[in-house]
Short mmCIF file of C-alpha atoms and ligand atoms in Angstrom, two decimals:
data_model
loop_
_atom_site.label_atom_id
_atom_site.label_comp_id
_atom_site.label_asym_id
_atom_site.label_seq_id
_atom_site.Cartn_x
_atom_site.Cartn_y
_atom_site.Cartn_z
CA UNK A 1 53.87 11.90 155.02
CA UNK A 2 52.52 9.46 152.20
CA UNK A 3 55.45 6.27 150.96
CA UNK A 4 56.14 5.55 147.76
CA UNK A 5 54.87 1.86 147.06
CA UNK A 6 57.18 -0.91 146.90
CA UNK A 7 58.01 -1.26 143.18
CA UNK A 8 59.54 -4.15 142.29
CA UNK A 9 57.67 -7.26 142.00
CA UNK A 10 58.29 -11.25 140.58
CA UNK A 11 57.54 -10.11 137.56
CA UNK A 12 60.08 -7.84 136.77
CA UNK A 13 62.41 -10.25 135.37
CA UNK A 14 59.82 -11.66 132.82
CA UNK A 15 60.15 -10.76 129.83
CA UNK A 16 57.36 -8.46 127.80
CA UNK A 17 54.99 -10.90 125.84
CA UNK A 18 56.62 -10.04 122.42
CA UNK A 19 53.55 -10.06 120.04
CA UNK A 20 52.07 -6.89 122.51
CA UNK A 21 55.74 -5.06 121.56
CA UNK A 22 55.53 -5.90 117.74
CA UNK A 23 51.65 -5.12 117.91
CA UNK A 24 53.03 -1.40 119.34
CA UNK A 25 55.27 -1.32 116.52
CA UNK A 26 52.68 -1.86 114.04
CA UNK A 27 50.09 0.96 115.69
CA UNK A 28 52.71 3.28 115.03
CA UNK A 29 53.23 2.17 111.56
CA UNK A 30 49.61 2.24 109.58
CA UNK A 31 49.08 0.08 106.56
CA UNK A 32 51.69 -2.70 108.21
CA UNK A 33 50.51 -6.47 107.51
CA UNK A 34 51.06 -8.32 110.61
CA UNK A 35 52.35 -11.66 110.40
CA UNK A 36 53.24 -11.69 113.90
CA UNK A 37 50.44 -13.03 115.69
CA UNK A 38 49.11 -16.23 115.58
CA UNK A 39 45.17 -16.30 114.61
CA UNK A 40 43.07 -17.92 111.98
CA UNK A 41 41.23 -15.46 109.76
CA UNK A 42 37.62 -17.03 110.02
CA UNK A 43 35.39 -17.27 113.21
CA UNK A 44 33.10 -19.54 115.34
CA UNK A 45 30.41 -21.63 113.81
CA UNK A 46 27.03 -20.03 113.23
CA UNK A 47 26.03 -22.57 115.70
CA UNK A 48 28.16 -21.02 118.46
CA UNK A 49 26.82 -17.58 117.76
CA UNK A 50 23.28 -18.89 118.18
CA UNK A 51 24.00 -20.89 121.07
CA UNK A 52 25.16 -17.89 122.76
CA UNK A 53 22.63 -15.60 122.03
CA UNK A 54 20.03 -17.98 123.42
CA UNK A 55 22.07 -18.54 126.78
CA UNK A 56 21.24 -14.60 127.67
CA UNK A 57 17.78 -15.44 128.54
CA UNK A 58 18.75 -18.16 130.47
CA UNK A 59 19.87 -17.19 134.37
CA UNK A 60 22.27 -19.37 134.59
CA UNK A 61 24.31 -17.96 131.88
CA UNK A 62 24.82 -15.79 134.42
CA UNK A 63 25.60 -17.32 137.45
CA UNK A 64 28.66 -18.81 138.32
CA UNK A 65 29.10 -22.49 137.32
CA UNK A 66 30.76 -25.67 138.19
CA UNK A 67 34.28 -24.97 138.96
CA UNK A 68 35.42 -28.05 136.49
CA UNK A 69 32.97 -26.73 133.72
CA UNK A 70 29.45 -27.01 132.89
CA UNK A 71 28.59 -30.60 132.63
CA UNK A 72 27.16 -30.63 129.11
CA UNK A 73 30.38 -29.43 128.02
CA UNK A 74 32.93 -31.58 129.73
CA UNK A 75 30.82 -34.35 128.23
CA UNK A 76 31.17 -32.93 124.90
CA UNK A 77 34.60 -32.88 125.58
CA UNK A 78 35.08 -36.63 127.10
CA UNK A 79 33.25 -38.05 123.50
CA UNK A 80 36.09 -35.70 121.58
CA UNK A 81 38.90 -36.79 123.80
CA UNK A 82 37.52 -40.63 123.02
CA UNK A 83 37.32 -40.30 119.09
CA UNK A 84 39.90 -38.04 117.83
CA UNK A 85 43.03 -38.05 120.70
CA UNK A 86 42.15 -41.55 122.00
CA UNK A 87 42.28 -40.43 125.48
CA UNK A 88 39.83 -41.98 127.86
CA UNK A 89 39.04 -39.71 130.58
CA UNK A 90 37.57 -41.92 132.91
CA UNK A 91 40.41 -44.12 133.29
CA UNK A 92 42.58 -42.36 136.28
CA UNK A 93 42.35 -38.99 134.26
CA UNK A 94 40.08 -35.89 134.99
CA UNK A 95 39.33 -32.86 132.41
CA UNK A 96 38.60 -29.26 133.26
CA UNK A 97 37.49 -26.25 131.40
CA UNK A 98 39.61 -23.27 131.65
CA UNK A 99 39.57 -19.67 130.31
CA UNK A 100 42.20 -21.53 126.75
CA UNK A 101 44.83 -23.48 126.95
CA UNK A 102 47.24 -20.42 128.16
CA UNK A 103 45.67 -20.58 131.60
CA UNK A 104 45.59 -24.86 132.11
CA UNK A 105 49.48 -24.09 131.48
CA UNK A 106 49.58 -21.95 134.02
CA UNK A 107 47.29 -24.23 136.58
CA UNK A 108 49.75 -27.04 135.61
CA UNK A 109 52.47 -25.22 136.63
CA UNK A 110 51.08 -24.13 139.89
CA UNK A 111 49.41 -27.47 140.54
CA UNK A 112 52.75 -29.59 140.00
CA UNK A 113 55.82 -27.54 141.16
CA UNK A 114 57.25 -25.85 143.98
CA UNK A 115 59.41 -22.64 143.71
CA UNK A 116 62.55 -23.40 142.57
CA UNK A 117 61.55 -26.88 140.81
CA UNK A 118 62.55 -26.96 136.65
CA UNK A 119 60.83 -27.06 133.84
CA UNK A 120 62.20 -28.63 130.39
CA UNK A 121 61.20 -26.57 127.35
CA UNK A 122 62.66 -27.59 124.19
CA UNK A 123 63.66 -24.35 121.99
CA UNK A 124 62.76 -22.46 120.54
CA UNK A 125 59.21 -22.70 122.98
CA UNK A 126 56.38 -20.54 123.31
CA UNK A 127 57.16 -17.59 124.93
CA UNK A 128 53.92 -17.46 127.36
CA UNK A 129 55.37 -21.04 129.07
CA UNK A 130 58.48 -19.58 130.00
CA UNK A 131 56.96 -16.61 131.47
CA UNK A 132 54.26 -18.72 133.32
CA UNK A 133 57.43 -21.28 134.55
CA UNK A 134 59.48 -18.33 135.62
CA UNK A 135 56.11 -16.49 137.37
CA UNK A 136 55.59 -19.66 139.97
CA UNK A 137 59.25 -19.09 140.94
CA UNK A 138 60.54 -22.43 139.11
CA UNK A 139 63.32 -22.26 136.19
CA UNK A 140 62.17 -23.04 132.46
CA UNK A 141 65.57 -25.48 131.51
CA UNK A 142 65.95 -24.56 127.71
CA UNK A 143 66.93 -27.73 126.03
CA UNK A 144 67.31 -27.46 121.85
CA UNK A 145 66.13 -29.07 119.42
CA UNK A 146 67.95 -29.98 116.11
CA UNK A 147 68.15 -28.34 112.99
CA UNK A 148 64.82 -28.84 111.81
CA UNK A 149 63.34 -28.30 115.28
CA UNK A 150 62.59 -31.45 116.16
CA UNK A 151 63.16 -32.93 119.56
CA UNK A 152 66.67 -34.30 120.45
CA UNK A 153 65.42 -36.55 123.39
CA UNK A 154 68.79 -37.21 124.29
CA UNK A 155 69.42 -33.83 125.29
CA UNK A 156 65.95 -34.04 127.22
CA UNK A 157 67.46 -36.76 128.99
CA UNK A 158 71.02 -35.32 129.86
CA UNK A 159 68.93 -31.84 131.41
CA UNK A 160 66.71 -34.01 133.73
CA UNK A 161 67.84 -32.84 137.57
CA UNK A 162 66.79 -33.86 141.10
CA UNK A 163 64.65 -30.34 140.88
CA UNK A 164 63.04 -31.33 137.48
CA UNK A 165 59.31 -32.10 137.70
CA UNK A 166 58.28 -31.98 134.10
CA UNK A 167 58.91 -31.92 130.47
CA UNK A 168 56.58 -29.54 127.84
CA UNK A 169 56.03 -31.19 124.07
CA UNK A 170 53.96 -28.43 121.81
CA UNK A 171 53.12 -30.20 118.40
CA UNK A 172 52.40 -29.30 116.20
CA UNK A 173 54.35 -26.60 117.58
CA UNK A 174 54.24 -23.20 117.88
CA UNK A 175 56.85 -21.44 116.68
CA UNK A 176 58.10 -23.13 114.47
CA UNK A 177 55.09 -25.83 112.69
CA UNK A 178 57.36 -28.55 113.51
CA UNK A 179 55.06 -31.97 114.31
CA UNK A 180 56.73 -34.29 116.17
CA UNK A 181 56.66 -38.00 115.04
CA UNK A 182 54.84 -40.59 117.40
CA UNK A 183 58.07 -42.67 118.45
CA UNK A 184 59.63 -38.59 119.52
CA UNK A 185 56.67 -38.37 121.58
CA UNK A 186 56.82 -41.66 123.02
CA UNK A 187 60.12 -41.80 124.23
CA UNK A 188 59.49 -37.99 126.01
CA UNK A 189 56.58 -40.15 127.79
CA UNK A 190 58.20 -42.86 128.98
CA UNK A 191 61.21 -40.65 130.60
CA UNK A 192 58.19 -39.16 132.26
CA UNK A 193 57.45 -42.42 133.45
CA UNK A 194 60.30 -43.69 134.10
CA UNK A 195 62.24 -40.50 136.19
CA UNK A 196 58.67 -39.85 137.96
CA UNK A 197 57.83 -36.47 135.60
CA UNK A 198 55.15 -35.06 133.84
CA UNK A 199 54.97 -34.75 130.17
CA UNK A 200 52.56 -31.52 129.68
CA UNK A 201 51.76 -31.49 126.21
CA UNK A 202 49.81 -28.72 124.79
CA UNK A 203 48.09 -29.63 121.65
CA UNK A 204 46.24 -26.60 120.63
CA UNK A 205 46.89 -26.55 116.97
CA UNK A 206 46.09 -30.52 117.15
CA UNK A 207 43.87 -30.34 114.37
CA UNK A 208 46.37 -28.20 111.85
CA UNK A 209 48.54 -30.82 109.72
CA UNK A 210 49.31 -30.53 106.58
CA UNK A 211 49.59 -33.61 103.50
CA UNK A 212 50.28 -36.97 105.15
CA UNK A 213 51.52 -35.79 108.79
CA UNK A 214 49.40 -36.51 111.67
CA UNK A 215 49.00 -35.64 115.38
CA UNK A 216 50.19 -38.51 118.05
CA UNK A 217 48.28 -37.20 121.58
CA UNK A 218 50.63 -38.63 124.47
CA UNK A 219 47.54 -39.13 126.54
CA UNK A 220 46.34 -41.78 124.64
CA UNK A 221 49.67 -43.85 125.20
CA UNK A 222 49.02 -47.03 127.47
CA UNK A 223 49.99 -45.71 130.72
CA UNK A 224 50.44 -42.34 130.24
CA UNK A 225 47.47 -40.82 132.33
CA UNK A 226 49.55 -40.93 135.82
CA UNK A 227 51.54 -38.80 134.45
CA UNK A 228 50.34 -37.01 131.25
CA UNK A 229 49.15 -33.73 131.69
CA UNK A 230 47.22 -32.59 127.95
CA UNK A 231 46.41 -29.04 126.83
CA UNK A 232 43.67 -28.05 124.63
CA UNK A 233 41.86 -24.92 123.36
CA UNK A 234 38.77 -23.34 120.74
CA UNK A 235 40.63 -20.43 119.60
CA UNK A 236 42.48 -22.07 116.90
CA UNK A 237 40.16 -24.75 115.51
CA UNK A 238 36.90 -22.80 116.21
CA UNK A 239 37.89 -19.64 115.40
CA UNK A 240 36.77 -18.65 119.72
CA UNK A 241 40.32 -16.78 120.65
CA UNK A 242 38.15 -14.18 122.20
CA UNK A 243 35.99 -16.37 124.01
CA UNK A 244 38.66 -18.07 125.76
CA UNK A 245 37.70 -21.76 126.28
CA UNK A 246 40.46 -24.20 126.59
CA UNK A 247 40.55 -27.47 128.41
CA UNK A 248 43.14 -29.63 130.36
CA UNK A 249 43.31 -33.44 130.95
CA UNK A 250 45.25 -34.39 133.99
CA UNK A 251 45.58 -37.16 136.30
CA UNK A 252 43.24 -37.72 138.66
CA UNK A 253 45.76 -36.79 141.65
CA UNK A 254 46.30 -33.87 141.09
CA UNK A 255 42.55 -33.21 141.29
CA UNK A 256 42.86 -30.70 144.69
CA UNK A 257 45.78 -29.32 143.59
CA UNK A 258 44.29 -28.30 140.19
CA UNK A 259 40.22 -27.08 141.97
CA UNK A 260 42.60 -24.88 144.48
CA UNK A 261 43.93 -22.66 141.82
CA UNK A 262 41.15 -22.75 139.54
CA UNK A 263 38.72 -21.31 142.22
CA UNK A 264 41.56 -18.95 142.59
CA UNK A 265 42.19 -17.80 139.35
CA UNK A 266 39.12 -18.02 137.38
CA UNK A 267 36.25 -19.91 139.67
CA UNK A 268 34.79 -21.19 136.51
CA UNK A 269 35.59 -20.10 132.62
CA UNK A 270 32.86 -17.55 131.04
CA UNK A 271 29.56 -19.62 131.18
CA UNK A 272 27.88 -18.12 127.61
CA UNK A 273 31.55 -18.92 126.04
CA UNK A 274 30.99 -22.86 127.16
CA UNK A 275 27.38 -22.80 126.09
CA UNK A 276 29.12 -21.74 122.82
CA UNK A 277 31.60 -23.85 123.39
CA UNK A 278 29.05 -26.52 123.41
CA UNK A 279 27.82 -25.75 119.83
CA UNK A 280 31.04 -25.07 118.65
CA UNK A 281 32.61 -28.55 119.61
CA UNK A 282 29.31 -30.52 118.54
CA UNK A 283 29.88 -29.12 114.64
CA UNK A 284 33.00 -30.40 115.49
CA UNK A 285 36.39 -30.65 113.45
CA UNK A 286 34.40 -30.41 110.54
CA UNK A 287 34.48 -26.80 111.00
CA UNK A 288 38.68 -26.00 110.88
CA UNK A 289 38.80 -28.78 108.03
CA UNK A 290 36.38 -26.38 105.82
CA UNK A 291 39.36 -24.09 106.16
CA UNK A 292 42.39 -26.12 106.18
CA UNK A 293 42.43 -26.54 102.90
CA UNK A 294 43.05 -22.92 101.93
CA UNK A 295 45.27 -22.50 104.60
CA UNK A 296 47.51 -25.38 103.01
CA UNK A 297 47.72 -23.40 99.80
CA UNK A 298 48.26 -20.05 102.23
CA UNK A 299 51.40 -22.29 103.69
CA UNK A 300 52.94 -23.60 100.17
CA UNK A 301 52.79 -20.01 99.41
CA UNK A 302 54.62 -18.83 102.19
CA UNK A 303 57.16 -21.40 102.56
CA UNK A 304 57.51 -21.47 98.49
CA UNK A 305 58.33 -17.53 98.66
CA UNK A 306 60.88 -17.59 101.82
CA UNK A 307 62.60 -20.47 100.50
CA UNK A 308 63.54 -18.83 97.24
CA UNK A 309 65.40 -16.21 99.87
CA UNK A 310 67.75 -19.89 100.03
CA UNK A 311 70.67 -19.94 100.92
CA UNK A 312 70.22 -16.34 102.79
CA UNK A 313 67.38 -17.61 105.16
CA UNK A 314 66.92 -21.37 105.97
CA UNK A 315 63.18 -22.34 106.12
CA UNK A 316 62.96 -26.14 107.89
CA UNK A 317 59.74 -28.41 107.21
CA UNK A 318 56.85 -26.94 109.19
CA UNK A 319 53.88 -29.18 108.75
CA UNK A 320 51.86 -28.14 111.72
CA UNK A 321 49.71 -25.32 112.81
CA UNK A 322 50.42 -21.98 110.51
CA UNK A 323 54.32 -20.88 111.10
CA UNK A 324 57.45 -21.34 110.06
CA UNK A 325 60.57 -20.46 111.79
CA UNK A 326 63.00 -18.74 109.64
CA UNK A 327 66.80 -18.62 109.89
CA UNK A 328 68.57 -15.83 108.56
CA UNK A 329 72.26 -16.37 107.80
CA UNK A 330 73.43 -12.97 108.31
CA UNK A 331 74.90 -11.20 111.60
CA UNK A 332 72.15 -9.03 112.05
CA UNK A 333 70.01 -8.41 115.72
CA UNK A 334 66.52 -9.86 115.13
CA UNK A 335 64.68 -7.40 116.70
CA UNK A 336 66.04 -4.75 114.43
CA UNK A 337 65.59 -6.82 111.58
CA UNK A 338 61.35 -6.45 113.15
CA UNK A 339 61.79 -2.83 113.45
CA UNK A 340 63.09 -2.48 109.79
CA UNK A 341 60.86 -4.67 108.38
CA UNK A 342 57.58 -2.65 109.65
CA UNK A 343 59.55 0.60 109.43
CA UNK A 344 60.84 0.43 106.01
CA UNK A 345 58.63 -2.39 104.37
CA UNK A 346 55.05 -2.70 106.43
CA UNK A 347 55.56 -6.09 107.19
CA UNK A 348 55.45 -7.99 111.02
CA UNK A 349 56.98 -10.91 112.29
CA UNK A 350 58.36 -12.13 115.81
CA UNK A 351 62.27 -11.98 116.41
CA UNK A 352 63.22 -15.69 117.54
CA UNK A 353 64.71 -14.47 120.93
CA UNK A 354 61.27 -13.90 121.93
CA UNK A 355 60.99 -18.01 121.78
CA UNK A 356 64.38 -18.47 123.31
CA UNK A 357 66.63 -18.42 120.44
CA UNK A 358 69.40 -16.71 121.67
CA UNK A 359 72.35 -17.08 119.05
CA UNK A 360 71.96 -15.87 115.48
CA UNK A 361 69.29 -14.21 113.93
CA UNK A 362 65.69 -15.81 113.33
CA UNK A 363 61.95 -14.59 113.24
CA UNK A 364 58.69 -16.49 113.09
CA UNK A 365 56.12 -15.67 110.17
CA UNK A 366 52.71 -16.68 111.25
CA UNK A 367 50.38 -16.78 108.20
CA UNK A 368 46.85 -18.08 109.91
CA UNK A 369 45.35 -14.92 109.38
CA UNK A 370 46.48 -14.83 105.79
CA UNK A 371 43.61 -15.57 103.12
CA UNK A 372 44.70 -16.19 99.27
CA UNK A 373 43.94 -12.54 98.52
CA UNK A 374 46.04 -11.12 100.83
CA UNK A 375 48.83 -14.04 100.89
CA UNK A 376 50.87 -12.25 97.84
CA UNK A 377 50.87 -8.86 99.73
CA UNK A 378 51.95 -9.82 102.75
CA UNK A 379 54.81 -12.78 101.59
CA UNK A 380 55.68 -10.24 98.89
CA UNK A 381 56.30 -7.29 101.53
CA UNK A 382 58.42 -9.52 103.44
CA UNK A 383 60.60 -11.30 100.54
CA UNK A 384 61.48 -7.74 99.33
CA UNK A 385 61.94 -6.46 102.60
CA UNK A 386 64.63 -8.92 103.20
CA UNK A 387 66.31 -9.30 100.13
CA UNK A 388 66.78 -5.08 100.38
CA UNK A 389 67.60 -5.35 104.34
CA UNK A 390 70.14 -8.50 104.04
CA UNK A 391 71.78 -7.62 100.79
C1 PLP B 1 51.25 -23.42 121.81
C2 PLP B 1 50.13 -22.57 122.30
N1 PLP B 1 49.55 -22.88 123.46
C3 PLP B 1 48.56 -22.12 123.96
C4 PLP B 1 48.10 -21.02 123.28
C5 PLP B 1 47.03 -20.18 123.89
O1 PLP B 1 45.78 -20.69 123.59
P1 PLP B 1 44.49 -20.09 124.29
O2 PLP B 1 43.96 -19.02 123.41
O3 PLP B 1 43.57 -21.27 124.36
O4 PLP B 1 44.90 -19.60 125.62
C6 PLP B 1 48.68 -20.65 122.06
C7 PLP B 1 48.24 -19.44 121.36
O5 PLP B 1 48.83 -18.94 120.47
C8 PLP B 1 49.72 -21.45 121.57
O6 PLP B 1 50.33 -21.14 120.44
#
């Protein structure tokens, strides 16, 4: 006589990744303009592309490679590190190519804690850090941020415990576009420092400011790489989501810790993605700037039309990456505020809870994908969808 299998499992009390929910939703609702997940409309350089179809006549492309990342690449990577985050590799840090920046989360986590350590994640965060936290067995310690999402380092401070081992900046940040100011970042680093932590800092929209704000990498501070842990990734800049290349910075110390999971998890990332990776990353910045521009105009759209919603939703300053994080200042459940909006009006977004918001109502409106034809459409849908639904 055959046993049913064991069912439950650590990851039963995870939550569901809330952009696969939404992205259900929006199957079952044709025609629906998604704001809800967070990609750039345009894709890799033509350089990539040709790099990659070259690398399938070459063997290696298909063998496995260097569990840290092909050479050529992590080189690559050092000279971008050097000029545009000011982070010398070579000086007590190591870097490693991963399958994006979701995954060198992950290895951080696994390379740094034990079960039952904490994690400090200023809210709202992104969602896939909690979920990685909570999969190693450790606690993400929600800590919030003020009203215009910026980090209250105080409060950082008053949630460190004997069990913490490390404290998560995103900037520009993802939910809510927030960029946090050098001196924010700086203090976060040096209570790193100074309680024996690890800032991880993911910086994968580093290159996305908008006007006169600018990105402050705490791996560059003097000291920092003992302790400094820095995420990046292609899918935003170069348009490579699907190619899934990211890359961590780490201190040298941690070097077994990190090899044993990455021969784990992944061995080494997709070989023809780094050879693209390669091409991508020598056209450089250059390539994101080309469309930065529109997507500036794409933004003052956005944030133009949702703040004339004022004083029914509450749009903070969101100069970083491509969302904002609304407030809505009515006593309504955010996720059926997401159901109405596709149901009734063909419009996505992400209900805040998914990012840890847990009292009122709020949604994030990612507009990367949006281009300046399709801008009106979408912003329109979702200004008239809330003026009818919050009236
Ligand atoms: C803050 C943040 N970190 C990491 C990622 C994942 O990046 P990757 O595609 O490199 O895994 C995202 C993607 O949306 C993100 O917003």
């Amino acid at each position: 006589m055959s046993r049913s299998v064991k069912s439950r499992s650590r990851m039963d009390p995870i939550q569901m990744p809330m952009v696969a929910v939404v992205g259900d939703l929006i199957r079952k609702h044709p025609g629906t303009i998604s704001l809800g997940q967070g990609v750039v409309h345009y894709g890799p350089p033509a350089a990539a592309l040709d790099a990659a179809r070259a690398a399938l006549a070459n063997p290696n492309a298909h063998a496995y490679g260097d569990d840290a990342g092909c050479p050529e690449l992590l080189e690559v990577i050092e000279d971008k590190l050097r000029r545009d985050n000011g982070i010398e590799c070579r000086n007590g840090s190591a870097a490693i190519v991963t399958a994006g920046a979701n995954m060198a989360f992950a290895h951080a986590v696994f390379a740094i804690t034990e079960p039952g350590d904490e994690v400090i994640l200023p809210v709202p965060f992104y969602f896939n850090h909690e979920m990685a936290i909570e999969m190693a067995g450790c606690r993400a310690v929600r800590v919030a941020t003020d009203d215009r999402y910026q980090l209250d380092v105080d409060a950082i401070r008053r949630a460190i415990t004997p069990c913490t081992r490390a404290i998560v900046t995103v900037t520009p940040n993802n939910p809510t576009g927030a960029v946090y100011p050098e001196p924010a970042l700086r203090a976060v680093n040096q209570i790193c420092a100074d309680r024996g932590l690890y800032h991880i800092s993911d910086e994968v929209y580093e290159y996305f400011t908008y006007g006169s704000t600018r990105h402050a990498s705490p791996g560059a501070f003097a000291g920092a790489s003992a302790h400094t842990i820095s995420l990046f990734s292609l899918s935003k800049a170069y348009g490579f989501a699907g190619w899934r290349i990211g890359y961590m910075v780490y201190p040298e110390a941690l070097a077994d810790a990190v090899m044993k999971v990455q021969d784990t998890i992944l061995v080494c990332a997709p070989v023809v993605s780094q050879i693209a990776g390669i091409a991508a990353m020598q056209v450089g910045p250059a390539h994101c700037r080309e469309h930065l521009t529109a997507l500036a105009g794409v933004r003052d759209i956005v944030i133009a039309e949702l703040r004339s919603l004022e004083p029914l939703c509450t749009v903070p300053p969101a100069d970083g990456a491509f969302y904002c994080f609304v407030r809505v200042d009515a006593d309504v459940d955010p996720l059926q505020l997401t159901e109405r909006l596709i149901r009734e009006h063909r419009v996505a977004v992400i209900p805040g809870h998914a990012f840890g918001v847990t009292s009122g109502c709020s949604f994030r409106v990612a507009y990367g994908a949006l281009q300046k034809e399709t801008v009106a459409e979408g912003i329109g849908r979702l200004v008239r969808g809330l003026r009818s639904i919050l009236s």
